[in-house]
C-alpha positions as a printed Julia matrix, in Angstrom:
302×3 Matrix{Float64}:
 105.29  107.72   57.84
 102.06  106.11   56.54
 103.46  102.66   57.27
 104.84  103.35   60.74
 101.94  105.32   62.13
  98.84  103.95   60.53
  99.76  100.25   60.77
 100.04  100.85   64.49
  96.68  102.66   64.72
  94.89   99.53   65.84
  92.27   97.15   64.42
  89.18   98.83   63.06
  90.78  102.09   62.08
  90.61  101.25   58.39
  86.88  100.49   58.72
  86.29  103.91   60.28
  88.17  105.59   57.43
  86.14  103.59   54.89
  82.93  104.94   56.34
  84.24  108.5    56.07
  85.56  108.0    52.56
  82.21  106.66   51.29
  79.99  109.2    53.03
  78.8   111.5    50.21
  77.17  113.79   52.78
  80.6   114.88   53.99
  82.61  117.7    52.48
  84.9   116.54   49.68
  87.97  117.67   51.61
  87.11  115.4    54.55
  86.45  112.45   52.25
  89.74  112.87   50.35
  91.58  113.17   53.67
  90.12  109.81   54.73
  91.06  108.37   51.33
  94.63  109.61   51.69
  94.85  107.92   55.08
  93.51  104.65   53.63
  96.58  104.64   51.39
  98.59  103.77   54.47
  96.65  100.6    55.3
  97.73   97.37   53.7
  94.39   95.65   54.19
  91.93   94.09   51.72
  89.15   96.36   53.01
  91.19   99.46   52.23
  92.22   98.22   48.75
  88.69   97.14   47.75
  87.17  100.4    48.97
  89.71  102.47   47.03
  89.05  100.45   43.86
  85.27  100.96   44.27
  85.75  104.72   44.71
  88.11  104.9    41.77
  85.59  103.14   39.53
  82.24  104.53   40.67
  82.41  107.75   42.67
  81.37  110.82   40.69
  82.55  113.47   43.14
  85.34  115.59   41.65
  88.69  114.83   43.27
  87.58  111.6    44.95
  88.56  109.27   42.06
  92.01  110.84   41.63
  92.59  110.64   45.41
  91.58  106.97   45.33
  94.04  106.18   42.54
  96.84  107.99   44.4
  96.04  106.06   47.55
  96.05  102.75   45.65
  99.57  103.5    44.32
 100.83  104.21   47.83
  99.07  101.19   49.3
 100.39   98.69   46.75
 103.44  100.22   45.17
 102.02   99.21   41.75
 102.23  101.51   38.69
  98.72  101.23   37.22
  97.94  104.95   37.29
  94.29  105.94   36.74
  93.23  102.7    34.98
  90.5   101.15   37.08
  90.41   98.0    34.94
  94.13   97.45   35.48
  93.68   97.66   39.25
  90.85   95.14   39.12
  92.88   92.77   36.98
  95.82   93.05   39.37
  93.57   92.31   42.32
  91.97   89.32   40.58
  95.4    87.93   39.62
  96.64   87.75   43.19
  96.87   91.34   44.33
  95.57   90.49   47.79
  98.32   87.92   48.38
 100.91   90.4    47.07
  99.51   93.04   49.35
  99.89   90.77   52.38
 103.46   90.03   51.31
 104.12   93.73   50.96
 102.68   94.33   54.36
 105.03   91.73   55.87
 107.97   93.32   54.11
 106.99   96.72   55.42
 106.72   95.33   58.93
 110.18   93.77   58.62
 111.58   97.02   57.27
 110.0    98.98   60.12
 111.34   96.51   62.68
 114.84   96.84   61.18
 114.57  100.64   61.32
 113.45  100.6    64.92
 116.3    98.22   65.85
 118.83  100.47   64.07
 117.37  103.58   65.77
 117.61  101.83   69.17
 121.29  100.98   68.54
 121.99  104.55   67.43
 120.27  105.89   70.51
 122.28  103.64   72.84
 125.51  104.64   71.1
 124.62  108.3    71.41
 123.69  107.82   75.07
 127.01  106.11   75.79
 128.97  108.89   74.11
 126.97  111.52   76.01
 127.59  109.74   79.34
 131.32  109.65   78.61
 131.35  113.32   77.76
 129.48  114.22   80.97
 131.9   112.13   83.03
 134.86  113.9    81.43
 133.18  117.22   82.16
 132.73  116.21   85.79
 136.41  115.32   86.12
 137.42  118.65   84.57
 135.16  120.56   86.93
 136.45  118.64   89.95
 140.04  119.59   89.05
 139.06  123.14   88.26
 137.32  123.66   91.6
 140.45  122.64   93.48
 142.37  125.62   92.16
 139.71  128.28   92.65
 139.48  130.81   95.41
 136.43  130.43   97.73
 134.28  133.02   96.0
 134.89  131.66   92.51
 134.42  128.09   93.75
 131.03  128.93   95.25
 129.95  130.67   92.08
 130.84  127.59   90.03
 129.15  125.27   92.57
 125.97  127.32   92.25
 125.96  126.81   88.48
 126.59  123.08   88.85
 123.71  122.67   91.35
 121.34  123.64   88.56
 122.89  121.4    85.92
 120.66  119.05   83.94
 123.21  116.28   84.45
 122.98  114.16   87.58
 126.74  113.67   87.92
 127.37  117.43   87.92
 124.67  118.07   90.47
 126.17  115.31   92.57
 129.64  116.89   92.24
 128.28  120.22   93.42
 126.62  118.65   96.47
 129.82  116.82   97.33
 131.77  120.08   97.08
 129.39  121.77   99.55
 129.72  118.78  101.91
 133.51  119.06  101.69
 133.48  122.74  102.43
 131.37  122.2   105.52
 133.62  119.38  106.75
 136.63  121.65  106.3
 134.96  124.45  108.22
 134.69  126.7   105.2
 131.95  129.31  105.15
 129.17  129.26  102.56
 128.97  132.95  101.8
 126.79  132.84   98.7
 123.18  133.1    99.92
 121.93  131.54   96.67
 123.58  128.17   97.37
 121.09  127.08  100.1
 118.23  128.11   97.83
 119.74  126.05   94.95
 120.14  123.05   97.27
 116.53  123.49   98.33
 115.42  122.84   94.76
 117.17  119.46   94.94
 114.74  118.37   97.65
 112.49  117.41   94.75
 115.23  116.01   92.49
 114.33  112.9    90.53
 117.41  111.16   91.97
 116.77  109.86   95.49
 120.42  110.05   96.56
 120.51  113.77   95.72
 117.27  114.4    97.6
 118.78  112.71  100.65
 122.05  114.67  100.43
 120.17  117.95   99.95
 118.04  117.23  103.0
 121.08  116.58  105.2
 122.86  119.7   103.96
 119.86  121.93  104.59
 119.78  120.69  108.15
 122.99  122.68  108.52
 122.54  125.47  106.01
 118.86  126.31  106.55
 118.16  125.15  110.11
 115.55  127.86  110.56
 113.43  126.6   107.62
 114.25  122.94  107.61
 111.14  121.86  109.52
 108.92  123.65  106.99
 110.82  122.15  104.08
 110.83  118.58  105.4
 107.31  118.58  106.79
 105.95  119.2   103.3
 107.83  116.2   101.88
 108.14  113.51  104.56
 104.52  112.21  104.36
 104.77  111.54  100.61
 108.41  110.36  100.38
 108.63  106.75   99.2
 112.4   106.27   99.16
 113.63  105.04  102.56
 117.06  106.69  102.18
 115.42  110.09  101.74
 112.88  109.56  104.52
 115.71  108.53  106.89
 117.59  111.75  106.05
 114.45  113.74  106.69
 113.91  112.0   110.02
 117.51  112.64  111.11
 117.09  116.34  110.35
 113.78  116.54  112.22
 115.39  114.83  115.22
 117.82  117.74  115.42
 115.04  120.32  115.4
 112.25  118.67  117.43
 108.84  120.29  117.12
 105.49  118.98  118.39
 103.84  119.54  114.97
 105.95  116.82  113.37
 105.25  114.05  115.88
 102.45  112.39  113.91
 104.43  112.38  110.63
 107.43  110.83  112.43
 105.33  108.21  114.24
 103.91  106.89  110.99
 107.44  105.95  109.96
 107.81  103.6   112.92
 105.7   101.01  111.1
 108.16  100.55  108.19
 111.28   98.49  108.83
 113.41  100.69  106.56
 112.62  103.86  108.49
 111.76  102.62  112.0
 115.29  103.13  113.34
 115.56  106.75  112.23
 111.97  107.49  113.35
 112.69  106.06  116.8
 115.82  108.2   117.18
 113.89  111.29  116.15
 111.08  110.6   118.63
 113.52  110.0   121.46
 115.08  113.38  120.76
 111.62  114.93  120.65
 110.83  113.43  124.01
 114.15  114.5   125.54
 113.6   118.07  124.31
 110.09  118.14  125.8
 108.53  118.39  122.38
 106.68  115.06  122.68
 103.97  114.04  125.17
 104.95  111.44  127.72
 103.24  108.42  126.11
 105.36  108.74  122.97
 108.51  108.2   124.97
 107.28  104.77  126.17
 105.97  103.79  122.74
 109.26  104.78  121.11
 111.28  102.85  123.67
 109.23   99.76  122.95
 109.65  100.1   119.18
 113.33  100.94  119.11
 116.2    98.51  119.69
 118.39   99.26  122.74
 121.32  100.33  120.54
 119.13  103.04  118.97
 118.01  104.32  122.33
 121.61  104.53  123.6
 122.74  106.4   120.47
 119.83  108.81  120.63
 120.39  109.63  124.31
 124.08  110.32  123.72
């Protein structure tokens, strides 16, 4: 712990601890704490300070703390013999200390590398387990009656695993395509939470679904998110939903998306629908027509 944390504390940290360790105006407990920390620094400054304190300081507890710190710092077995520590230092202790520091760094690097491999292995095993769980759930859902299926979908929508949330969304999409009713009132609310999911694809799917499931609230939900959405796929889904429920309040937010190539097409379609529904002032119709390609205008009008 001393090696891994304190060696990474940054240059100058040992000098700060030296000042605290030498300051006889401080409480003994604070000084010995600084001395203990110095035992984790493989630097000449730390070693020389600890030897000075072990030889000269008269405060009770300071000398014994300095000897203990020297043993940790060097790995040498000289106990409480100040003369032995000085002889070791004079006979090449500094060079040995630097060598020990290098060995510690190599050991730490090896540990970090091993931990990284272990983490990747654990992550791979976890991903496989989640994928197997997804397959099992997909098969299980096929055999369930509508009420039980919706109950299970609701649980999956709140899963911590992306693949299970994605499975739940896909199941809702399938039910809507098949004309099945979504009877559980908690499902739209659960999908609403996915509007802020960390995965852009899930945010986009949730937006599209709520255009069907929560048409009465969709403008409120989207208007709070469209201005700050950075992912084009999500913004396009939001624009498509707004185009289906044109409201004058959203015109400015939609118009700003005309300037980005990734969202201009969807923004143009939405504005054309706004204009056709009488929800946009006349000038926006001309501006939109100029910004949108003819194919977009034809699709929007049909």
